[in-house]
Short mmCIF file of C-alpha atoms and ligand atoms in Angstrom, two decimals:
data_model
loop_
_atom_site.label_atom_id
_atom_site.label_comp_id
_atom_site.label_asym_id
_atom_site.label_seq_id
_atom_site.Cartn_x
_atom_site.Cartn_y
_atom_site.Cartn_z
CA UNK A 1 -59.82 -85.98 -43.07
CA UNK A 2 -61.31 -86.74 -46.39
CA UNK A 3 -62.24 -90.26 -47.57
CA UNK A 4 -59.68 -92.86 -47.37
CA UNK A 5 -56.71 -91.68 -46.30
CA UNK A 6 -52.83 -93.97 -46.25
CA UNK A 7 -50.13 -93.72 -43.93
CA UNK A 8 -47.75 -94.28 -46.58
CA UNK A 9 -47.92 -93.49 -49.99
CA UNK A 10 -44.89 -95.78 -51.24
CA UNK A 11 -46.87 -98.78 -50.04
CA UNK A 12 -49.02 -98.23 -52.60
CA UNK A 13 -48.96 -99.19 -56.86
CA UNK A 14 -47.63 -96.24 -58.72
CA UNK A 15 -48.87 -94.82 -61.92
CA UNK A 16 -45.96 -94.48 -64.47
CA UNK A 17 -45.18 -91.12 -65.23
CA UNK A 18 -46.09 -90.41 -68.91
CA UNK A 19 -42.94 -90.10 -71.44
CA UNK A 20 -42.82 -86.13 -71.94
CA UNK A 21 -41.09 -87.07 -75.93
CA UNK A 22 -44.27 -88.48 -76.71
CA UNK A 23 -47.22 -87.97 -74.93
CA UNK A 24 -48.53 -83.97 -74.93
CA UNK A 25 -50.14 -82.55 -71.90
CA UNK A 26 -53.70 -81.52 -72.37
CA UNK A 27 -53.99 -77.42 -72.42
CA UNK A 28 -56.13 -75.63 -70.05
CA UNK A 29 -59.05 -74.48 -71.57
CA UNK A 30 -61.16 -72.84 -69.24
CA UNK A 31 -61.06 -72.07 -65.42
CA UNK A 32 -64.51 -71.24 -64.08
CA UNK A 33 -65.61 -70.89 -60.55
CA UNK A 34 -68.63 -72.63 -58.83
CA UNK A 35 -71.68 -70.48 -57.45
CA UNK A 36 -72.77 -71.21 -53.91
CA UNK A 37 -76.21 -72.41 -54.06
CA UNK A 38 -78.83 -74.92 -51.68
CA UNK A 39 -79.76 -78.32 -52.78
CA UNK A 40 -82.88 -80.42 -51.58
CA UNK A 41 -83.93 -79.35 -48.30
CA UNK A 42 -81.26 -76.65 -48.42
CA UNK A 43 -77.86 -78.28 -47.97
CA UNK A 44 -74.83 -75.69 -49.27
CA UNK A 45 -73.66 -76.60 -52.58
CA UNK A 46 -70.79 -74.85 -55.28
CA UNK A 47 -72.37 -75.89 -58.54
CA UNK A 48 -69.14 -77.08 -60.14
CA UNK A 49 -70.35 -76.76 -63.69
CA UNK A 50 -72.07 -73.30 -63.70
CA UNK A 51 -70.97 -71.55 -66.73
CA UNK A 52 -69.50 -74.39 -69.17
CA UNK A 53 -71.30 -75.41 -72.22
CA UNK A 54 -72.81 -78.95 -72.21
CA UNK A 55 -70.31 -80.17 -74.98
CA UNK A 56 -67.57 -79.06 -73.28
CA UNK A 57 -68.97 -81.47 -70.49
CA UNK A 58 -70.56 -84.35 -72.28
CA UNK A 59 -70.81 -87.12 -70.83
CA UNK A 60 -71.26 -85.13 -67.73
CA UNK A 61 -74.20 -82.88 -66.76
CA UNK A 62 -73.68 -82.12 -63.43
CA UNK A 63 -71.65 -81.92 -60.36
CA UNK A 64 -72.74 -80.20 -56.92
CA UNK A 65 -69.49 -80.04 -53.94
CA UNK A 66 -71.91 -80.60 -51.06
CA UNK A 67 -70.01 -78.90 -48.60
CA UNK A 68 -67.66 -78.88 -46.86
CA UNK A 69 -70.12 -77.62 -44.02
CA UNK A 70 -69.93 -78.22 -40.19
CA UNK A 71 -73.49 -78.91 -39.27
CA UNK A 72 -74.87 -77.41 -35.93
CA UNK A 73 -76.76 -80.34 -33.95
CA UNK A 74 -80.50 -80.26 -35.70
CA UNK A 75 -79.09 -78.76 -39.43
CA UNK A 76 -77.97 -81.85 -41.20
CA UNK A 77 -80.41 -81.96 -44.16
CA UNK A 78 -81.49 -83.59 -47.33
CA UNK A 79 -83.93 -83.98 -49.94
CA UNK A 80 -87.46 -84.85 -50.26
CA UNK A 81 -88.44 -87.65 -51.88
CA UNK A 82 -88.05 -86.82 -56.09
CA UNK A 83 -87.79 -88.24 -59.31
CA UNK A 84 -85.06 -88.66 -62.20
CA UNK A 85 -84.78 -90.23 -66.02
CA UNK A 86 -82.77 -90.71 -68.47
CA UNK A 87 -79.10 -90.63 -66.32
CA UNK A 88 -77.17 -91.55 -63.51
CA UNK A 89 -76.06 -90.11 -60.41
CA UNK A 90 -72.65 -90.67 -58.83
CA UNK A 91 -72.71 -89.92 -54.94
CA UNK A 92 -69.32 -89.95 -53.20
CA UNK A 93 -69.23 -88.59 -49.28
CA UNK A 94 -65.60 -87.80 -47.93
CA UNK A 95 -67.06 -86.92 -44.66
CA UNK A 96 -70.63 -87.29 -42.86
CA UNK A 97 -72.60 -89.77 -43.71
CA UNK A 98 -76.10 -89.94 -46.28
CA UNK A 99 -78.57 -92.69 -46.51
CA UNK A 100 -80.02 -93.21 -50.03
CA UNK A 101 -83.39 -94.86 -51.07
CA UNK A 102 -85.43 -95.68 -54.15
CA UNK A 103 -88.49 -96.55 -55.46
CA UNK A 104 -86.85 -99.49 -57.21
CA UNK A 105 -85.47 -100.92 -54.23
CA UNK A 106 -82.11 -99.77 -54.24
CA UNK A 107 -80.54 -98.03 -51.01
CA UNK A 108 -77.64 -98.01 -48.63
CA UNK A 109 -75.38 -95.72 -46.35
CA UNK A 110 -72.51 -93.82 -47.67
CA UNK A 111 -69.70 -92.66 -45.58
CA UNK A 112 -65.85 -92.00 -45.78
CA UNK A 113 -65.12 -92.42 -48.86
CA UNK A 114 -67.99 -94.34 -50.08
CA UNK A 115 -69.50 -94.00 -53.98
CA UNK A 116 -73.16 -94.29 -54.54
CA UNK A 117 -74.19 -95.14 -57.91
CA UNK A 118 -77.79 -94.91 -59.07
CA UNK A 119 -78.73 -95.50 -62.60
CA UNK A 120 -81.92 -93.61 -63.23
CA UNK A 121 -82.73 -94.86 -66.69
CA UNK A 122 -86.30 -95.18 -67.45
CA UNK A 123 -87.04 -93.68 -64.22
CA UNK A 124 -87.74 -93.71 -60.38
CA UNK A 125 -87.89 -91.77 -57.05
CA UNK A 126 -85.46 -91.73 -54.80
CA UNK A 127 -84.28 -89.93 -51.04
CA UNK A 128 -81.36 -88.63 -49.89
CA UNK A 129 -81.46 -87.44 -46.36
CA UNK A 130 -78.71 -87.90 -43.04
CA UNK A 131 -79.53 -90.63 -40.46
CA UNK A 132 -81.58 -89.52 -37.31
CA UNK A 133 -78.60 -89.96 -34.94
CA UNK A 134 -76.32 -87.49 -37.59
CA UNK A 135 -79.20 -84.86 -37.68
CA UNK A 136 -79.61 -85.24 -33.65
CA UNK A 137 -75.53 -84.72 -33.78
CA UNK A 138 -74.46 -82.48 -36.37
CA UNK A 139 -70.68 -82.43 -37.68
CA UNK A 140 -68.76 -82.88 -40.39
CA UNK A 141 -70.27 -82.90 -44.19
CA UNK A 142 -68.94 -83.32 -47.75
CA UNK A 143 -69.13 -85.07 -50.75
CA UNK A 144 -69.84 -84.26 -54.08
CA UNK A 145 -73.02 -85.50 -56.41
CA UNK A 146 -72.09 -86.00 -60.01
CA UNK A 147 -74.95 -86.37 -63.29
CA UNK A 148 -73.29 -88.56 -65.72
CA UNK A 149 -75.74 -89.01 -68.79
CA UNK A 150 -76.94 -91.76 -71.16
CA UNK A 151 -76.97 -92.24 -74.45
CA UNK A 152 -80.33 -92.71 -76.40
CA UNK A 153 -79.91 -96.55 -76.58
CA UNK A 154 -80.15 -96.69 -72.53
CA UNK A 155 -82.05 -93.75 -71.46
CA UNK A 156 -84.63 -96.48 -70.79
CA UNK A 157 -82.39 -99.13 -69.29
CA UNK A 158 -83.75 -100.67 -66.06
CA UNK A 159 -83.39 -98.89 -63.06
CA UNK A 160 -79.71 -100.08 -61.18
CA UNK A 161 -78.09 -99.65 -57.88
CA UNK A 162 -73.97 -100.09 -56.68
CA UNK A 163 -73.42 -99.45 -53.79
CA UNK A 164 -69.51 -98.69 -53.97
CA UNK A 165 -67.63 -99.54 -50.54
CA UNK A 166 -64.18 -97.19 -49.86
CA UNK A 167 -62.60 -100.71 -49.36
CA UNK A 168 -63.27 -101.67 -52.98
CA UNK A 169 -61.94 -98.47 -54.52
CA UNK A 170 -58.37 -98.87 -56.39
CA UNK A 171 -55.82 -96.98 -54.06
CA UNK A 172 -52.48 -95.76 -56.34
CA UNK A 173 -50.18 -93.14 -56.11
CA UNK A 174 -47.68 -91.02 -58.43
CA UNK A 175 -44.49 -91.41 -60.14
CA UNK A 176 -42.98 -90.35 -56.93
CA UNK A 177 -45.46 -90.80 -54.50
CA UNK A 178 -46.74 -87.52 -53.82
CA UNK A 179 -50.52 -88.29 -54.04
CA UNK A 180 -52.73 -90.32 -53.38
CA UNK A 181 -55.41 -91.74 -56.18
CA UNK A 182 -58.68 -93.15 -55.49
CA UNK A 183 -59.61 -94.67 -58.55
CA UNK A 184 -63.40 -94.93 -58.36
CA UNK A 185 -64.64 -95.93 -61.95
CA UNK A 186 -62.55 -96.83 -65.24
CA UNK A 187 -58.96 -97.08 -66.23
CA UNK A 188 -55.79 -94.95 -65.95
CA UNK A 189 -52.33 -96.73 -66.79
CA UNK A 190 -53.66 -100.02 -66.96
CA UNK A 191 -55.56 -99.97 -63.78
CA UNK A 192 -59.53 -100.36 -63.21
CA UNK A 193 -61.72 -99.15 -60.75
CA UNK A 194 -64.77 -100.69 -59.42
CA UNK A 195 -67.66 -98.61 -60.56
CA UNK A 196 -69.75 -100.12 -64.06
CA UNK A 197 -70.69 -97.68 -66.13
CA UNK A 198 -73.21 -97.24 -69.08
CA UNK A 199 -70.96 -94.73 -70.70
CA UNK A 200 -66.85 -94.99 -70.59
CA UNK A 201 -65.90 -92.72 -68.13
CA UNK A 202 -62.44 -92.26 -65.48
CA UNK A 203 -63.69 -91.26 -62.00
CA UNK A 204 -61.02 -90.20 -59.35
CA UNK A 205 -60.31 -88.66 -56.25
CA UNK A 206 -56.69 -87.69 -55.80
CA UNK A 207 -55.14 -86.08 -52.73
CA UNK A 208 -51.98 -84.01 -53.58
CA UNK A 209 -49.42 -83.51 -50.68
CA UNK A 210 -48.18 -79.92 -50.38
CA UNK A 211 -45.95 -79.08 -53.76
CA UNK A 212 -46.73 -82.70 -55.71
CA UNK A 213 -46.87 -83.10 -58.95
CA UNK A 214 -49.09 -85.13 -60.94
CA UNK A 215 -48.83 -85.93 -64.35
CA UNK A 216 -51.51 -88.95 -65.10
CA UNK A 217 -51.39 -90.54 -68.71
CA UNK A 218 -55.53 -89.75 -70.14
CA UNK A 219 -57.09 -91.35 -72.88
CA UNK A 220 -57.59 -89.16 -75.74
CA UNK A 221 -60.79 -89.77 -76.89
CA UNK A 222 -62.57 -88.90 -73.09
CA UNK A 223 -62.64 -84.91 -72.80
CA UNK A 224 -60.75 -84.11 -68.96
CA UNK A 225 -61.74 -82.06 -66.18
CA UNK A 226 -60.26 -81.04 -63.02
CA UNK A 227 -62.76 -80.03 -59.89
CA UNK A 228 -60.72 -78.90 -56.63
CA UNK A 229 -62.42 -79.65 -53.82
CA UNK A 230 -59.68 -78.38 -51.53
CA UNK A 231 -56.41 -76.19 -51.32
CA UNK A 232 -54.80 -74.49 -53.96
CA UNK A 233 -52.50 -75.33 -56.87
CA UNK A 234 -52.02 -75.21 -60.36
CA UNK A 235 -53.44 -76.80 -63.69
CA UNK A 236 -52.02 -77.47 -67.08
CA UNK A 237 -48.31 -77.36 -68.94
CA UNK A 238 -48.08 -73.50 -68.01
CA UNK A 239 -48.75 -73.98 -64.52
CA UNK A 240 -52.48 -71.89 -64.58
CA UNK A 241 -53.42 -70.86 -61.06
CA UNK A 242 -56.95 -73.07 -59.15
CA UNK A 243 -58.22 -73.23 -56.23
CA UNK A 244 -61.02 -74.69 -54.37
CA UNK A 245 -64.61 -74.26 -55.67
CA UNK A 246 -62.79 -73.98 -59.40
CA UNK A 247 -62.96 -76.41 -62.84
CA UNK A 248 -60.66 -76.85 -64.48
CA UNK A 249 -61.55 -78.25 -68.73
CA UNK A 250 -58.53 -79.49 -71.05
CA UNK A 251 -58.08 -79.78 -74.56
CA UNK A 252 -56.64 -82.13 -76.55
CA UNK A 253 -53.47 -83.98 -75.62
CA UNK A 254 -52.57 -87.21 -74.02
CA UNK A 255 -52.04 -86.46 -70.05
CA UNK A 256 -53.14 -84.03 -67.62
CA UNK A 257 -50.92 -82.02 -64.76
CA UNK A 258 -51.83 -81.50 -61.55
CA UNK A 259 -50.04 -79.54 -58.89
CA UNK A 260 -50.14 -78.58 -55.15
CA UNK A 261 -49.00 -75.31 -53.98
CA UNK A 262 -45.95 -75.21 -51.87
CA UNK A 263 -48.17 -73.66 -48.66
CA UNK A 264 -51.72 -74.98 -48.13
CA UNK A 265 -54.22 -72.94 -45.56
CA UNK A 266 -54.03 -74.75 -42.45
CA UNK A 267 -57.57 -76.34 -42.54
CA UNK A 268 -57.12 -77.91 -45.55
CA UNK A 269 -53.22 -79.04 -45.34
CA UNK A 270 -53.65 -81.29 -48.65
CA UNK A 271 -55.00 -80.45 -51.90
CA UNK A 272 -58.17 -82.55 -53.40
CA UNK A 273 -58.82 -82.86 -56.72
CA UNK A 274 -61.67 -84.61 -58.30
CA UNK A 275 -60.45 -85.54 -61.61
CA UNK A 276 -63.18 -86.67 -64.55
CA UNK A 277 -62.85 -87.56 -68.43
CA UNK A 278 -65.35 -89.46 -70.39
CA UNK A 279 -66.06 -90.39 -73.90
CA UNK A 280 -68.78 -87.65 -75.13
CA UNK A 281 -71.67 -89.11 -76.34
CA UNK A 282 -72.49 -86.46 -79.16
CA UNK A 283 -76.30 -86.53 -79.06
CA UNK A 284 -78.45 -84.01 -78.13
CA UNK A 285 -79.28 -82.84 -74.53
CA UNK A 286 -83.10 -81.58 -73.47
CA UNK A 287 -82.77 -81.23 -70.08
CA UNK A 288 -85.67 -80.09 -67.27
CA UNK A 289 -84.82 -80.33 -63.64
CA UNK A 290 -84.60 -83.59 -62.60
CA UNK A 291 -84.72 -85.14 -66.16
CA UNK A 292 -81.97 -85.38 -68.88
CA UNK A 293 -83.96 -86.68 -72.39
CA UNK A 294 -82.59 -86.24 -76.13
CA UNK A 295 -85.92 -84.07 -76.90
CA UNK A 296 -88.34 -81.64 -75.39
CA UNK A 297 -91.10 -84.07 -75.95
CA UNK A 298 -89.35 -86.83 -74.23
CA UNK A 299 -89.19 -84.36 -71.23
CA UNK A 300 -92.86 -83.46 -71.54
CA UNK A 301 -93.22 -87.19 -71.36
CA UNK A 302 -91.29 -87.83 -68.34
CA UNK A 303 -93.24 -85.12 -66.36
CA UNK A 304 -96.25 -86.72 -67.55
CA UNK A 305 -95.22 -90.34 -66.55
CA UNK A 306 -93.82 -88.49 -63.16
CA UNK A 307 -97.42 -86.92 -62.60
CA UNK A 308 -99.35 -90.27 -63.79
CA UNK A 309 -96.88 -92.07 -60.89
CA UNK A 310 -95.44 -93.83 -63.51
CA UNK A 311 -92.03 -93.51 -61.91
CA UNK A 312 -92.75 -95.54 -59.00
CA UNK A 313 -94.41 -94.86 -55.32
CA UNK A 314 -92.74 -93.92 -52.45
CA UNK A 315 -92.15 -96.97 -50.27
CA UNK A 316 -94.87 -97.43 -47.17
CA UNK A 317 -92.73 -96.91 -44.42
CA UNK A 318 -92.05 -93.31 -45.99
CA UNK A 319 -95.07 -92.34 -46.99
CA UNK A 320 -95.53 -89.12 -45.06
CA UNK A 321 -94.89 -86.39 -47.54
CA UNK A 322 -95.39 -84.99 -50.63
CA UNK A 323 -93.15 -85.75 -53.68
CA UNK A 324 -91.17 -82.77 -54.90
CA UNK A 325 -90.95 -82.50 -58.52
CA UNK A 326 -87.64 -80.37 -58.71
CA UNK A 327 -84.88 -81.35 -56.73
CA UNK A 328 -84.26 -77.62 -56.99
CA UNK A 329 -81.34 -77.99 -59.48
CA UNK A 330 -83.22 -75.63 -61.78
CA UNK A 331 -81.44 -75.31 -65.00
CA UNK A 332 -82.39 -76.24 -68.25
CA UNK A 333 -79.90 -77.10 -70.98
CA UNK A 334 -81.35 -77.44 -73.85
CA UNK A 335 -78.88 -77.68 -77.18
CA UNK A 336 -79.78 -79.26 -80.49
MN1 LIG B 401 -81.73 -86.80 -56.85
#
């Protein structure tokens, strides 16, 4: 039952579908497959990203699937408090629900089809943990966590917080209204969704109905990925096999192709795709744990500032534990 769902499709604005004479699809490029990992206080993750080179990504970074995992009453977990600079994080639940805090002030509850968006910039701590009553219950979890970076110029904007509502997010569906599209941030065929970026980017979840077709017009300066978060299908103009837990990147071209298998696995009748381009922002990427500079001295700076508190104190009411530094995604990119 993920996110916002609609009983019918054809209510909905439809996407024109792209003029085949003209406009070339995008070629697969790569197919990789997320590693299972465990993310703050040991939530399951697929680490969407594993294996593709930054430039291949830029703007992105990063993107943990949390989930999908039914939680036992007692398991629901989180993170410890931690910092981040230099980026923002995009949080988007389809089920369960996650309360968010900062250091800056920032904070809300995300649920169904909800979008956190947290602009680290110069820097802060923040939380990320399920209510009391969900960790007493247990149930239903998953959303994903996406790193989108900044450029130079704004690494050292001021902290910012949107807290994206599943109400405000643009619903549309297909040419022939086969699947539904949550468009979350930026534009596709003329359309805007609610999220404000730093850098240009198209955010969006779409749910394909059993053997749909999607062929979405994609601006060609933004590089395109497709993330399936559920079911099984097929990427690119020679139909290239993906399934959940896969990426999907594209080359050059002017739309990307989507499709649902014919037969979906019971528990996940529908296919979800979470489909991403932005415009790359061609500088280079130090990165350290929770930090995402241009240089390793900038990153030696920021654990500095971290370690000097410089990032902001955890809020009174929370102040019963210890700050962890790494918010245990520990990779390091590092290209010049
Ligand atoms: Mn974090």
């Amino acid at each position: 039952m993920p996110a916002v769902t609609v009983d019918d499709l054809l209510t909905l604005p439809r996407v024109n579908r792209p003029d085949p004479a003209t406009q070339r699809p995008r070629p697969v490029r790569s197919i990789t497959t997320a590693p299972r990992g465990f993310e703050g206080e040991g939530f399951p993750v697929r680490r969407a990203f594993q294996g593709v080179d930054l430039v291949d990504l830029d703007p992105f970074i990063h993107l943990d699937q949390m989930g999908e995992v039914e939680y036992a009453p007692g398991e629901p977990k989180g993170t410890a408090w931690h910092p981040h600079r230099g980026f923002e994080t995009v949080t988007y639940m389809l089920d369960g629900i996650l309360d968010h805090q900062d250091s800056h002030g920032g904070g809300g509850t995300i649920t169904d089809g909800d979008t956190q968006w947290m602009t680290a910039g110069s820097g802060l701590l923040h939380i990320e943990a399920p209510p009391e009553h969900v960790v007493m219950k247990g149930g239903l979890f998953h959303g994903f966590q996406l790193w989108v970076n900044l450029p130079a110029a704004q690494k050292w904007n001021e902290p910012r917080y949107q807290d994206l509502k599943s109400r405000e997010v643009e619903l549309l569906t297909s040419h022939d209204g086969g699947a539904l599209l949550r468009l979350i941030a930026g534009e596709v065929d003329g359309r805007h969704g609610p999220g404000s970026t730093f850098t240009p980017i198209t955010l969006i979840h779409a749910t394909l109905e059993p053997g749909a077709e999607l062929t979405l017009p994609w601006r060609p300066d933004f590089n395109a990925l497709a993330y399936v978060l559920n079911g099984d299908g097929f990427v690119g103009p020679d139909r290239t096999p993906i399934g959940l837990g896969q990426l999907s990147t594209f080359g050059q071209g002017d739309t990307i192709r989507i499709a649902a298998k014919d037969r979906q696995e019971s528990r996940s009748p529908k296919m979800d795709v979470l489909l991403l381009g932005g415009r790359p922002i061609g500088e280079p990427v130090a990165w350290y744990g929770p930090f995402v500079m241009n240089t390793k001295a900038e990153v030696m700076q920021a654990v500095q500032d971290f370690q000097a508190g410089k990032l902001g104190t955890i809020p009174a009411l929370h102040d019963h534990g210890n700050v962890d530094p790494d918010d245990g995604t520990d990779q390091v990119g590092d290209r010049a």
